[in-house]
Amino acid sequence: MPNSSRLAGANGKRRMAGRIFIWSLLLFAAFVYLTPLYVVIATSLKDLAEIRAGALLDLPHELNFSAWQAAWSNACIGVRCEGLKPYFLNSILMSVPAVILSTALGALSGFALSKFRFKGANTVFSLMLFGCFIPLQIVILPMAQTLGFLGIANSISGLILVHTIYGISFTTLFFRNYYVTIPNDLVKAATMDGAGFFQIFWRIMIPLSQPIIVVSIIWQFTQIWNEFLLGASFTTGGAQPVTVALNNLINTTTSVKQYNVDMAAALIAAAPTLLVYVVAGRYFVRGLTAGAIKG
Amino acid sequence: MPQPKGGSSHRTVLDKLSRFLPQLVVAPSFLLILFFVYGFIIWTGYISFTDSRMLPAYEVQGFRQYFRLFAMDRWDVAFDNLLVFGAFYITLSLAIGCLLAVLLDQRIRAEGALRTIYLYPMAISFIVTGTAWKWMLNPSLGIESYIRGLGWESFRFDWIVDKDMAIYVVVIAAVWQASGFVMALFLSALRSVDQEIVKAAYLDGASTTRIYLGIILPSLRPVFLSAFVILAHLSIKSFDLVVALTGGGPGYASTLPANFMYEMTFRRNQIGLGAASAVMMLLTVAAIMVPYLYSELRGKRHA
């Protein structure tokens, strides 16, 4: 909190003008940030005739959810007309295991790298950290070949593998930096009592890790759900995640462009991560800053 | 917590094993990264020196793909776009993010709600962002037609179909998405500024503006730097937003290097060329990240 004497010298009128100025800027910004969301929601509820009338910012005449229905279950993506639903399920099937696996591996590595400073631990950590910085374009080609070699090209399992691997760098970073702040004496005392590596991990570290587990899960889920490049590179047709399907839906040429269906589909694709943000925004911000300051 | 006691002959082996348990636990993750990050970088680097087209070929051809790359107008456009996009995206996001953070720091009652509004675009995928802005910016039914409908008949805002302006449309959408995040970074840093110094300056009669410009903002230099690095990093990796917003068009006027790489690799069967462009992207990232990480690590050692 800023200190209370900040505006102490200002007289009442100037202070009032200052507040109005600040508030108008803040509200204008809020308006700009919210406009796209409003436009997308409003458009998704309008019928095509209303959309073609061109009043972009007007409220819909009535609440018409037929575009949502179409986007979910019968809009055409390429030649398949089953809506976003199967791809939405793909994204769930892909992100849930990948989030769990990468978080678990990150927690274990983070623990081992922070509480057991074996020779080379810092080098290992630095080398792993590098994975946060690479543009994924540099790994796509070999990855495509490797997935083919493993027999999981164009499959959800393939995407789970890819997302798990490229998530490990971030989750290891989260957990390692979090565990560094937990006193070493705790681990030492437990070791004295004869507790082994996994016992300490399970009984002491994990109960203390709740905040960072939430950060890691939210970060990984948001990243994986929203990811497009890997999904577009490694899957076609029925195995695509929802971001790729959404892009294809928008670009599928139909005789009449159904903007309302496009917008409803965009909202459906965005809903899970928006929901996570609304419910657990605090952790979301923490993950962003923690992952971002280093990454 | 007593440990279960095994037979004495097993114990030495187990003891040895458990002494290396931390290493054994890290090993799988580490090996995965070694292979899938470092191994793949070398692999892609190698392919960039071959004549691979539809399938990887392994006969080294030297720098041919790089010469081809630099001779292509398409790559020139993509790289120039990256410079323009990066410059505007970074500057605008930093400026807007910093301004919003300072304004929010003035004991605003609805701070929580406003923060939530500014930051929500960061939770959305670039594909959704691109879809939404594409719809708003299309001249026939979007903002242009709306403003004309209000009576300003000559209003023009058709950047999205203008080959000289299309890249700025990408800038607009990208800044919309990232500036709230920059705001969050700055806000948390503002909260950790030493209030004693600020208080002392007020007692000395300094104005709010002077305190911000003279004391508070200069102390945020590390945040400026990390925000800069993150945004630069994001701009080099930008791919999906262009795909969803402009499709790289009109023509290839708004492509970025990442789009070039994808186009060559997956659409044109020019794997070698795609690999060369990926290497260029990695080098661009490295040119920004290596000095930053170096100074960060060195700073910590001295501290």
Coordinates of C-alpha atoms in Angstrom, one line a residue:
Chain A
M1 CA 0.0 0.0 0.0
P2 CA 1.2 3.5 -0.8
N3 CA 1.8 5.6 2.2
S4 CA -1.0 7.8 3.5
S5 CA 0.7 11.1 3.3
R6 CA 1.2 10.9 -0.4
L7 CA -1.3 13.7 -1.2
A8 CA -0.9 15.5 2.0
G9 CA 0.2 18.8 0.5
A10 CA -2.4 19.0 -2.2
N11 CA -5.5 21.1 -1.6
G12 CA -9.0 19.7 -1.9
K13 CA -9.8 20.9 -5.4
R14 CA -6.5 19.8 -7.0
R15 CA -6.8 16.5 -5.3
M16 CA -10.4 16.0 -6.6
A17 CA -9.2 16.8 -10.2
G18 CA -6.4 14.4 -9.8
R19 CA -8.7 11.6 -8.7
I20 CA -11.1 12.2 -11.5
F21 CA -8.2 12.1 -14.0
I22 CA -6.9 8.9 -12.6
W23 CA -10.3 7.3 -12.5
S24 CA -11.1 8.3 -16.0
L25 CA -7.9 6.8 -17.3
L26 CA -8.4 3.6 -15.4
L27 CA -12.0 3.2 -16.5
F28 CA -11.1 4.0 -20.1
A29 CA -8.5 1.2 -20.0
A30 CA -11.1 -1.2 -18.4
F31 CA -13.4 -0.3 -21.3
V32 CA -10.7 -1.1 -23.9
Y33 CA -9.8 -4.4 -22.3
L34 CA -13.4 -5.5 -22.0
T35 CA -14.6 -4.5 -25.4
P36 CA -13.4 -7.5 -27.3
L37 CA -14.9 -9.9 -24.7
Y38 CA -18.2 -8.0 -24.9
V39 CA -18.2 -8.0 -28.7
V40 CA -17.5 -11.7 -28.9
I41 CA -20.3 -12.5 -26.4
A42 CA -22.7 -10.2 -28.1
T43 CA -22.0 -11.5 -31.6
S44 CA -22.4 -15.1 -30.4
L45 CA -25.9 -14.3 -29.3
K46 CA -27.0 -12.5 -32.4
D47 CA -28.5 -14.0 -35.5
L48 CA -26.9 -13.5 -38.9
A49 CA -29.3 -10.9 -40.1
E50 CA -28.6 -8.8 -37.0
I51 CA -24.9 -9.2 -37.5
R52 CA -25.0 -8.2 -41.1
A53 CA -26.9 -5.0 -40.1
G54 CA -23.4 -4.0 -38.8
A55 CA -24.1 -2.7 -35.3
L56 CA -21.0 -4.3 -33.8
L57 CA -21.3 -2.8 -30.3
D58 CA -25.1 -3.0 -30.0
L59 CA -26.7 -5.4 -27.5
P60 CA -28.3 -8.4 -29.1
H61 CA -32.1 -8.0 -29.7
E62 CA -32.7 -11.3 -27.9
L63 CA -30.7 -14.0 -26.3
N64 CA -30.3 -16.6 -29.0
F65 CA -28.1 -19.6 -28.0
S66 CA -28.4 -21.4 -31.3
A67 CA -24.9 -20.4 -32.4
W68 CA -23.5 -21.9 -29.2
Q69 CA -25.4 -25.1 -29.9
A70 CA -24.0 -25.2 -33.4
A71 CA -20.4 -24.4 -32.3
W72 CA -20.5 -27.2 -29.7
S73 CA -22.1 -30.0 -31.7
N74 CA -22.6 -29.5 -35.4
A75 CA -20.4 -26.8 -36.9
C76 CA -18.1 -28.0 -39.7
I77 CA -14.4 -28.3 -39.2
G78 CA -13.0 -29.3 -42.5
V79 CA -15.3 -32.1 -43.7
R80 CA -16.4 -33.2 -40.3
C81 CA -19.5 -31.5 -39.0
E82 CA -19.5 -32.4 -35.3
G83 CA -18.7 -29.1 -33.7
L84 CA -16.0 -28.4 -31.2
K85 CA -17.1 -31.1 -28.8
P86 CA -14.7 -33.9 -29.8
Y87 CA -11.8 -31.5 -29.9
F88 CA -12.7 -30.0 -26.6
L89 CA -12.6 -33.5 -25.1
N90 CA -9.2 -34.1 -26.9
S91 CA -7.8 -31.0 -25.1
I92 CA -9.1 -32.4 -21.8
L93 CA -7.6 -35.8 -22.4
M94 CA -4.3 -34.2 -23.4
S95 CA -3.9 -31.5 -20.8
V96 CA -5.0 -33.4 -17.6
P97 CA -2.3 -36.2 -17.8
A98 CA 0.3 -33.8 -19.1
V99 CA -0.3 -31.3 -16.3
I100 CA -0.2 -34.1 -13.6
L101 CA 2.9 -35.7 -15.0
S102 CA 4.9 -32.5 -15.5
T103 CA 3.9 -31.2 -12.1
A104 CA 4.9 -34.5 -10.4
L105 CA 8.3 -34.7 -12.2
G106 CA 8.9 -31.0 -11.5
A107 CA 8.2 -31.5 -7.8
L108 CA 10.6 -34.5 -7.5
S109 CA 13.4 -32.8 -9.4
G110 CA 12.8 -29.5 -7.6
F111 CA 13.1 -31.3 -4.3
A112 CA 16.2 -33.3 -5.2
L113 CA 17.9 -30.2 -6.7
S114 CA 17.2 -27.9 -3.8
K115 CA 17.5 -30.1 -0.7
F116 CA 20.3 -32.5 -1.8
R117 CA 23.0 -30.3 -3.2
F118 CA 24.9 -33.1 -4.8
K119 CA 27.9 -32.3 -7.0
G120 CA 26.7 -30.8 -10.3
A121 CA 23.2 -30.0 -9.0
N122 CA 23.4 -26.4 -10.0
T123 CA 24.7 -27.3 -13.5
V124 CA 21.9 -29.8 -13.9
F125 CA 19.4 -27.2 -12.9
S126 CA 20.8 -24.6 -15.3
L127 CA 20.8 -27.0 -18.1
M128 CA 17.2 -27.9 -17.4
L129 CA 16.2 -24.3 -17.1
F130 CA 17.3 -23.7 -20.7
G131 CA 14.2 -25.6 -21.8
C132 CA 12.1 -22.6 -20.7
F133 CA 13.7 -20.3 -23.2
I134 CA 13.9 -22.2 -26.5
P135 CA 11.5 -21.3 -29.3
L136 CA 9.8 -24.6 -29.9
Q137 CA 10.4 -24.3 -33.6
I138 CA 13.9 -25.6 -33.0
V139 CA 12.5 -29.0 -31.8
I140 CA 9.5 -29.5 -34.0
L141 CA 11.2 -31.4 -36.8
P142 CA 13.1 -34.0 -34.8
M143 CA 10.0 -34.3 -32.6
A144 CA 7.8 -35.1 -35.5
Q145 CA 10.2 -37.9 -36.5
T146 CA 10.6 -39.2 -33.0
L147 CA 6.8 -39.3 -32.5
G148 CA 6.6 -41.3 -35.8
F149 CA 9.3 -43.6 -34.6
L150 CA 7.5 -44.2 -31.3
G151 CA 4.3 -44.9 -33.1
I152 CA 2.4 -42.1 -31.5
A153 CA 2.4 -39.5 -34.3
N154 CA -1.0 -37.8 -34.8
S155 CA -2.3 -39.0 -31.4
I156 CA -3.2 -37.5 -28.1
S157 CA -0.6 -39.7 -26.3
G158 CA 2.0 -38.0 -28.5
L159 CA 0.8 -34.6 -27.4
I160 CA 0.8 -35.7 -23.8
L161 CA 4.5 -36.7 -24.1
V162 CA 5.5 -33.5 -25.8
H163 CA 3.7 -31.2 -23.3
T164 CA 5.1 -33.2 -20.4
I165 CA 8.6 -32.9 -21.6
Y166 CA 8.6 -29.2 -22.4
G167 CA 6.7 -28.5 -19.2
I168 CA 9.3 -30.1 -16.9
S169 CA 11.7 -27.1 -17.3
F170 CA 9.0 -24.7 -15.9
T171 CA 7.7 -27.0 -13.1
T172 CA 11.2 -27.8 -12.0
L173 CA 11.9 -24.1 -11.8
F174 CA 8.7 -23.5 -9.8
F175 CA 9.4 -26.2 -7.2
R176 CA 13.1 -25.7 -6.9
N177 CA 12.7 -22.0 -6.2
Y178 CA 9.9 -22.7 -3.7
Y179 CA 11.8 -25.4 -1.9
V180 CA 14.9 -23.2 -1.6
T181 CA 12.8 -21.1 0.8
I182 CA 11.9 -24.0 3.1
P183 CA 14.5 -24.4 5.9
N184 CA 17.1 -27.1 5.3
D185 CA 17.0 -27.9 9.0
L186 CA 13.6 -29.5 8.5
V187 CA 15.1 -32.0 6.0
K188 CA 18.2 -32.5 8.2
A189 CA 16.1 -33.3 11.3
A190 CA 14.0 -35.8 9.4
T191 CA 17.2 -37.4 8.0
M192 CA 18.5 -37.7 11.6
D193 CA 15.3 -39.5 12.5
G194 CA 16.1 -42.0 9.8
A195 CA 13.5 -40.8 7.2
G196 CA 14.4 -41.6 3.6
F197 CA 14.2 -39.4 0.5
F198 CA 10.6 -40.4 -0.4
Q199 CA 9.4 -40.3 3.2
I200 CA 10.7 -36.7 3.5
F201 CA 9.2 -35.8 0.2
W202 CA 5.8 -37.3 0.9
R203 CA 5.4 -36.5 4.6
I204 CA 7.2 -33.1 4.9
M205 CA 7.6 -31.4 1.5
I206 CA 4.3 -32.2 -0.2
P207 CA 2.1 -31.0 2.7
L208 CA 4.1 -27.7 2.6
S209 CA 3.9 -27.4 -1.2
Q210 CA 0.2 -26.7 -1.6
P211 CA 0.6 -23.1 -2.9
I212 CA 3.2 -24.0 -5.5
I213 CA 1.4 -27.1 -6.6
V214 CA -1.6 -24.9 -7.4
V215 CA 0.6 -22.4 -9.2
S216 CA 2.2 -25.2 -11.2
I217 CA -1.1 -26.9 -12.1
I218 CA -2.6 -23.6 -13.2
W219 CA 0.4 -22.5 -15.2
Q220 CA 0.7 -25.8 -17.0
F221 CA -3.0 -26.1 -17.6
T222 CA -3.2 -22.7 -19.1
Q223 CA -0.1 -23.2 -21.3
I224 CA -1.1 -26.6 -22.5
W225 CA -4.8 -25.8 -23.1
N226 CA -3.9 -22.6 -25.1
E227 CA -1.0 -24.1 -27.0
F228 CA -1.3 -24.1 -30.8
L229 CA 2.0 -24.7 -32.6
L230 CA 2.6 -28.3 -31.3
G231 CA -1.0 -29.3 -31.8
A232 CA -1.0 -28.0 -35.3
S233 CA 2.4 -29.6 -36.2
F234 CA 1.8 -33.0 -34.8
T235 CA -2.0 -33.7 -35.3
T236 CA -4.5 -33.7 -38.1
G237 CA -8.2 -34.5 -38.2
G238 CA -9.7 -36.2 -35.2
A239 CA -6.7 -35.9 -32.8
Q240 CA -6.5 -32.1 -32.9
P241 CA -6.7 -30.1 -29.7
V242 CA -9.4 -27.4 -29.4
T243 CA -7.2 -24.5 -30.4
V244 CA -6.3 -26.1 -33.7
A245 CA -9.9 -27.1 -34.3
L246 CA -11.1 -23.6 -33.5
N247 CA -8.7 -22.1 -36.1
N248 CA -9.9 -24.7 -38.7
L249 CA -13.5 -24.0 -37.9
I250 CA -13.0 -20.3 -38.5
N251 CA -11.2 -21.0 -41.8
T252 CA -13.6 -23.6 -43.0
T253 CA -15.3 -22.0 -45.9
T254 CA -19.1 -22.3 -45.8
S255 CA -21.5 -20.8 -48.2
V256 CA -22.6 -18.3 -45.6
K257 CA -20.0 -17.2 -43.1
Q258 CA -21.5 -17.8 -39.6
Y259 CA -19.8 -15.2 -37.5
N260 CA -22.0 -15.9 -34.5
V261 CA -20.9 -19.6 -34.6
D262 CA -17.2 -18.5 -34.8
M263 CA -17.6 -16.3 -31.8
A264 CA -19.4 -18.9 -29.8
A265 CA -16.7 -21.4 -30.7
A266 CA -14.0 -19.0 -29.6
L267 CA -15.7 -18.5 -26.2
I268 CA -16.1 -22.3 -25.8
A269 CA -12.4 -22.8 -26.5
A270 CA -11.5 -20.0 -24.1
A271 CA -13.9 -21.0 -21.3
P272 CA -11.7 -23.4 -19.3
T273 CA -8.7 -21.1 -18.9
L274 CA -10.9 -18.1 -18.2
L275 CA -12.7 -20.1 -15.6
V276 CA -9.5 -21.0 -13.9
Y277 CA -8.4 -17.4 -14.0
V278 CA -11.6 -16.2 -12.4
V279 CA -11.6 -18.8 -9.7
A280 CA -7.9 -18.8 -8.9
G281 CA -6.6 -15.5 -10.3
R282 CA -4.3 -15.0 -7.4
Y283 CA -2.3 -18.2 -8.2
F284 CA -2.4 -17.5 -11.8
V285 CA -0.7 -14.1 -11.3
R286 CA 1.9 -15.7 -9.1
G287 CA 2.7 -18.4 -11.7
L288 CA 3.0 -15.7 -14.4
T289 CA 5.4 -13.7 -12.4
A290 CA 7.3 -16.6 -11.0
G291 CA 7.6 -18.3 -14.4
A292 CA 8.1 -15.1 -16.2
I293 CA 10.7 -13.4 -14.2
K294 CA 13.0 -16.3 -14.9
G295 CA 11.5 -17.4 -18.2
Chain B
M1 CA 10.4 -42.3 11.5
P2 CA 12.4 -45.5 11.7
Q3 CA 13.5 -47.0 8.4
P4 CA 12.6 -50.7 7.8
K5 CA 15.7 -52.8 8.3
G6 CA 16.7 -55.1 5.6
G7 CA 19.3 -58.0 5.6
S8 CA 22.8 -56.9 6.1
S9 CA 24.1 -58.0 2.7
H10 CA 21.3 -56.0 0.9
R11 CA 21.9 -53.1 3.1
T12 CA 25.2 -51.9 1.6
V13 CA 23.7 -52.0 -1.9
L14 CA 20.6 -50.2 -0.7
D15 CA 22.6 -47.7 1.2
K16 CA 24.6 -46.9 -1.8
L17 CA 21.5 -46.7 -3.9
S18 CA 19.8 -44.4 -1.4
R19 CA 22.8 -42.2 -1.2
F20 CA 22.4 -41.6 -4.9
L21 CA 18.6 -41.4 -4.8
P22 CA 18.4 -37.6 -5.4
Q23 CA 20.5 -38.1 -8.6
L24 CA 18.4 -41.0 -9.6
V25 CA 15.2 -39.1 -9.1
V26 CA 16.4 -36.1 -11.3
A27 CA 17.9 -38.4 -13.9
P28 CA 14.8 -39.2 -15.9
S29 CA 13.7 -35.6 -16.2
F30 CA 17.3 -34.5 -16.9
L31 CA 17.8 -37.1 -19.6
L32 CA 14.5 -36.2 -21.2
I33 CA 15.6 -32.6 -21.4
L34 CA 19.1 -33.5 -22.6
F35 CA 17.6 -35.6 -25.5
F36 CA 14.5 -33.6 -26.3
V37 CA 16.0 -30.1 -26.0
Y38 CA 19.7 -30.3 -26.5
G39 CA 19.7 -33.4 -28.8
F40 CA 16.9 -31.9 -30.9
I41 CA 18.7 -28.6 -31.2
I42 CA 21.7 -30.4 -32.6
W43 CA 19.5 -32.5 -34.8
T44 CA 17.7 -29.4 -36.2
G45 CA 21.0 -27.7 -36.6
Y46 CA 22.3 -30.6 -38.6
I47 CA 19.3 -30.7 -40.8
S48 CA 19.8 -27.0 -41.6
F49 CA 23.1 -28.0 -43.2
T50 CA 21.5 -30.6 -45.5
D51 CA 19.4 -30.5 -48.6
S52 CA 16.4 -32.0 -46.8
R53 CA 13.1 -31.3 -48.6
M54 CA 10.1 -33.5 -47.9
L55 CA 12.1 -36.0 -45.8
P56 CA 15.2 -35.4 -43.9
A57 CA 18.4 -36.1 -45.8
Y58 CA 21.7 -36.5 -44.0
E59 CA 24.3 -35.4 -46.5
V60 CA 25.9 -32.2 -45.4
Q61 CA 25.7 -29.4 -47.9
G62 CA 27.2 -26.6 -46.0
F63 CA 25.5 -23.2 -45.6
R64 CA 23.4 -23.5 -48.7
Q65 CA 20.1 -23.3 -46.9
Y66 CA 21.2 -20.2 -45.1
F67 CA 22.2 -18.5 -48.3
R68 CA 18.8 -19.4 -49.8
L69 CA 17.1 -18.1 -46.6
F70 CA 18.8 -14.8 -46.7
A71 CA 18.1 -14.4 -50.4
M72 CA 14.3 -14.9 -49.9
D73 CA 12.1 -11.9 -49.9
R74 CA 9.6 -13.8 -47.7
W75 CA 12.3 -14.2 -45.0
D76 CA 13.3 -10.6 -45.3
V77 CA 9.7 -9.5 -44.8
A78 CA 9.3 -11.9 -41.8
F79 CA 12.4 -10.7 -40.1
D80 CA 11.6 -7.0 -40.7
N81 CA 8.2 -7.6 -39.4
L82 CA 9.7 -9.1 -36.3
L83 CA 11.7 -6.0 -35.7
V84 CA 8.7 -3.7 -36.2
F85 CA 6.4 -5.9 -34.2
G86 CA 8.9 -6.4 -31.5
A87 CA 9.7 -2.7 -31.2
F88 CA 6.1 -1.6 -31.0
Y89 CA 4.9 -4.5 -28.9
I90 CA 7.6 -4.1 -26.3
T91 CA 7.4 -0.3 -26.1
L92 CA 3.7 -0.1 -25.9
S93 CA 3.2 -3.0 -23.5
L94 CA 5.9 -1.5 -21.2
A95 CA 4.4 2.0 -21.4
I96 CA 0.8 1.0 -20.9
G97 CA 1.6 -1.6 -18.3
C98 CA 3.7 0.8 -16.3
L99 CA 1.2 3.6 -16.5
L100 CA -1.7 1.3 -15.4
A101 CA 0.4 0.0 -12.5
V102 CA 1.3 3.6 -11.3
L103 CA -2.4 4.6 -11.5
L104 CA -3.6 1.5 -9.7
D105 CA -1.0 2.3 -7.0
Q106 CA -2.9 5.5 -6.0
R107 CA -5.1 3.8 -3.4
I108 CA -7.9 2.9 -5.8
R109 CA -10.8 1.3 -4.1
A110 CA -11.8 -1.1 -6.9
E111 CA -8.2 -2.1 -7.5
G112 CA -8.9 -5.8 -7.3
A113 CA -11.7 -5.7 -9.9
L114 CA -9.7 -3.4 -12.3
R115 CA -6.6 -5.7 -12.0
T116 CA -8.8 -8.7 -12.9
I117 CA -10.1 -6.9 -16.0
Y118 CA -6.6 -5.8 -17.2
L119 CA -5.1 -9.2 -16.8
Y120 CA -7.8 -11.6 -18.1
P121 CA -6.5 -11.5 -21.8
M122 CA -3.4 -13.3 -20.5
A123 CA -5.5 -16.3 -19.7
I124 CA -6.8 -16.6 -23.3
S125 CA -5.1 -18.4 -26.1
F126 CA -3.6 -16.4 -29.0
I127 CA -6.0 -18.2 -31.3
V128 CA -9.0 -16.9 -29.5
T129 CA -7.5 -13.4 -29.2
G130 CA -6.8 -13.4 -33.0
T131 CA -10.3 -14.6 -33.7
A132 CA -11.9 -11.9 -31.7
W133 CA -9.8 -9.1 -33.1
K134 CA -10.1 -10.4 -36.6
W135 CA -13.8 -10.1 -36.2
M136 CA -13.7 -6.6 -34.7
L137 CA -11.2 -5.3 -37.3
N138 CA -12.8 -6.6 -40.4
P139 CA -13.8 -3.5 -42.4
S140 CA -17.2 -4.6 -43.7
L141 CA -18.8 -5.5 -40.3
G142 CA -16.4 -4.4 -37.6
I143 CA -15.3 -1.2 -36.0
E144 CA -15.0 0.6 -39.4
S145 CA -18.6 -0.1 -40.3
Y146 CA -19.8 0.7 -36.8
I147 CA -18.2 4.1 -36.7
R148 CA -19.5 4.8 -40.2
G149 CA -22.9 3.8 -39.0
L150 CA -22.7 6.4 -36.3
G151 CA -22.5 9.0 -39.0
W152 CA -18.7 9.4 -39.7
E153 CA -19.1 8.2 -43.3
S154 CA -15.4 8.6 -44.3
F155 CA -14.0 6.8 -41.3
R156 CA -11.3 4.2 -42.3
F157 CA -9.8 1.5 -40.3
D158 CA -8.9 -1.3 -42.7
W159 CA -5.4 -2.1 -41.6
I160 CA -6.1 -5.8 -41.5
V161 CA -6.4 -5.9 -45.3
D162 CA -3.7 -3.3 -45.9
K163 CA -0.3 -4.9 -46.6
D164 CA 1.6 -2.0 -45.1
M165 CA -0.4 -1.9 -42.0
A166 CA -1.4 -5.5 -41.3
I167 CA 1.6 -6.1 -38.9
Y168 CA 0.3 -3.2 -36.7
V169 CA -3.0 -5.0 -36.3
V170 CA -1.0 -7.9 -34.8
V171 CA 0.7 -5.3 -32.5
I172 CA -2.7 -4.0 -31.3
A173 CA -4.0 -7.4 -30.4
A174 CA -0.7 -8.5 -28.8
V175 CA -0.4 -5.4 -26.7
W176 CA -4.0 -5.9 -25.6
Q177 CA -3.1 -9.3 -24.5
A178 CA 0.2 -8.6 -22.8
S179 CA 0.0 -5.1 -21.2
G180 CA -2.1 -6.3 -18.3
F181 CA 0.6 -8.8 -17.5
V182 CA 3.3 -6.1 -17.5
M183 CA 1.0 -4.1 -15.2
A184 CA 0.9 -7.0 -12.8
L185 CA 4.7 -7.2 -12.8
F186 CA 5.1 -3.5 -12.2
L187 CA 2.4 -3.4 -9.5
S188 CA 4.0 -6.1 -7.4
A189 CA 7.3 -4.3 -7.8
L190 CA 5.8 -1.0 -6.8
R191 CA 4.5 -2.6 -3.6
S192 CA 8.0 -3.5 -2.6
V193 CA 9.5 0.0 -3.0
D194 CA 11.0 1.2 0.2
Q195 CA 8.2 3.5 1.7
E196 CA 10.6 5.2 4.1
I197 CA 12.5 6.9 1.2
V198 CA 9.2 7.9 -0.4
K199 CA 7.9 9.3 2.9
A200 CA 11.1 11.3 3.4
A201 CA 10.8 12.8 -0.1
Y202 CA 7.2 13.9 0.7
L203 CA 8.3 15.5 3.9
D204 CA 10.9 17.4 1.9
G205 CA 8.1 18.7 -0.2
A206 CA 8.6 16.8 -3.4
S207 CA 5.6 16.4 -5.7
T208 CA 4.0 13.1 -6.5
T209 CA 5.2 13.3 -10.1
R210 CA 8.7 14.1 -9.1
I211 CA 8.8 11.3 -6.6
Y212 CA 7.6 8.8 -9.2
L213 CA 10.0 10.0 -11.9
G214 CA 12.9 10.6 -9.6
I215 CA 12.7 7.8 -7.0
I216 CA 10.2 5.1 -7.7
L217 CA 10.5 4.4 -11.4
P218 CA 14.3 4.4 -11.4
S219 CA 14.2 1.8 -8.6
L220 CA 12.1 -0.4 -10.9
R221 CA 14.9 -0.8 -13.4
P222 CA 15.2 -4.6 -12.8
V223 CA 11.5 -5.0 -13.5
F224 CA 11.8 -3.0 -16.7
L225 CA 14.6 -5.3 -17.7
S226 CA 12.9 -8.6 -17.0
A227 CA 9.6 -7.3 -18.6
F228 CA 11.7 -6.3 -21.7
V229 CA 13.3 -9.7 -21.9
I230 CA 10.0 -11.6 -21.5
L231 CA 8.3 -9.5 -24.1
A232 CA 11.2 -9.8 -26.5
H233 CA 11.1 -13.6 -26.0
L234 CA 7.4 -13.7 -26.6
S235 CA 7.6 -11.6 -29.7
I236 CA 10.2 -13.9 -31.3
K237 CA 8.0 -16.9 -30.5
S238 CA 4.8 -15.2 -31.8
F239 CA 3.1 -17.5 -34.2
D240 CA -0.5 -18.3 -33.3
L241 CA -1.7 -14.7 -33.2
V242 CA -0.6 -14.1 -36.7
V243 CA -2.2 -17.4 -37.9
A244 CA -5.6 -16.5 -36.4
L245 CA -5.6 -12.8 -37.0
T246 CA -4.2 -12.1 -40.5
G247 CA -3.1 -15.6 -41.6
G248 CA 0.2 -13.9 -42.5
G249 CA -1.6 -11.8 -45.1
P250 CA -2.4 -10.0 -47.2
G251 CA 0.0 -12.2 -49.2
Y252 CA 2.8 -12.7 -46.8
A253 CA 2.9 -9.1 -45.6
S254 CA 2.4 -9.9 -41.9
T255 CA 4.3 -13.1 -41.5
L256 CA 6.8 -13.5 -38.7
P257 CA 9.8 -15.8 -38.6
A258 CA 7.8 -18.5 -36.7
N259 CA 5.2 -18.5 -39.5
F260 CA 7.9 -18.7 -42.1
M261 CA 9.3 -21.7 -40.4
Y262 CA 6.0 -23.5 -40.2
E263 CA 5.1 -22.7 -43.8
M264 CA 8.4 -24.0 -45.2
T265 CA 8.5 -27.1 -43.0
F266 CA 4.9 -28.3 -43.2
R267 CA 3.4 -26.8 -46.3
R268 CA 6.2 -26.5 -48.8
N269 CA 8.3 -29.6 -48.1
Q270 CA 11.4 -27.4 -47.5
I271 CA 12.5 -29.0 -44.3
G272 CA 16.2 -27.9 -44.6
L273 CA 15.1 -24.3 -45.1
G274 CA 12.6 -24.6 -42.2
A275 CA 15.4 -25.9 -40.0
A276 CA 17.7 -23.0 -41.0
S277 CA 15.0 -20.5 -40.1
A278 CA 14.4 -22.3 -36.8
V279 CA 18.2 -22.0 -36.0
M280 CA 18.0 -18.2 -36.8
M281 CA 15.1 -17.9 -34.4
L282 CA 17.0 -19.7 -31.7
L283 CA 20.0 -17.5 -32.2
T284 CA 17.8 -14.4 -32.0
V285 CA 16.4 -15.6 -28.7
A286 CA 19.9 -16.4 -27.5
A287 CA 21.2 -12.9 -28.4
I288 CA 18.7 -11.6 -25.9
M289 CA 18.6 -14.2 -23.2
V290 CA 22.3 -15.0 -22.9
P291 CA 23.5 -11.5 -21.8
Y292 CA 20.4 -11.2 -19.6
L293 CA 21.0 -14.5 -17.8
Y294 CA 24.7 -13.8 -17.6
S295 CA 24.2 -10.5 -15.9
E296 CA 21.5 -12.0 -13.6
L297 CA 23.8 -14.8 -12.4
R298 CA 26.8 -12.5 -12.1
G299 CA 24.7 -10.0 -10.1
K300 CA 23.6 -12.7 -7.7
R301 CA 27.1 -13.9 -7.2
H302 CA 28.2 -10.4 -6.2
A303 CA 25.3 -9.7 -4.0

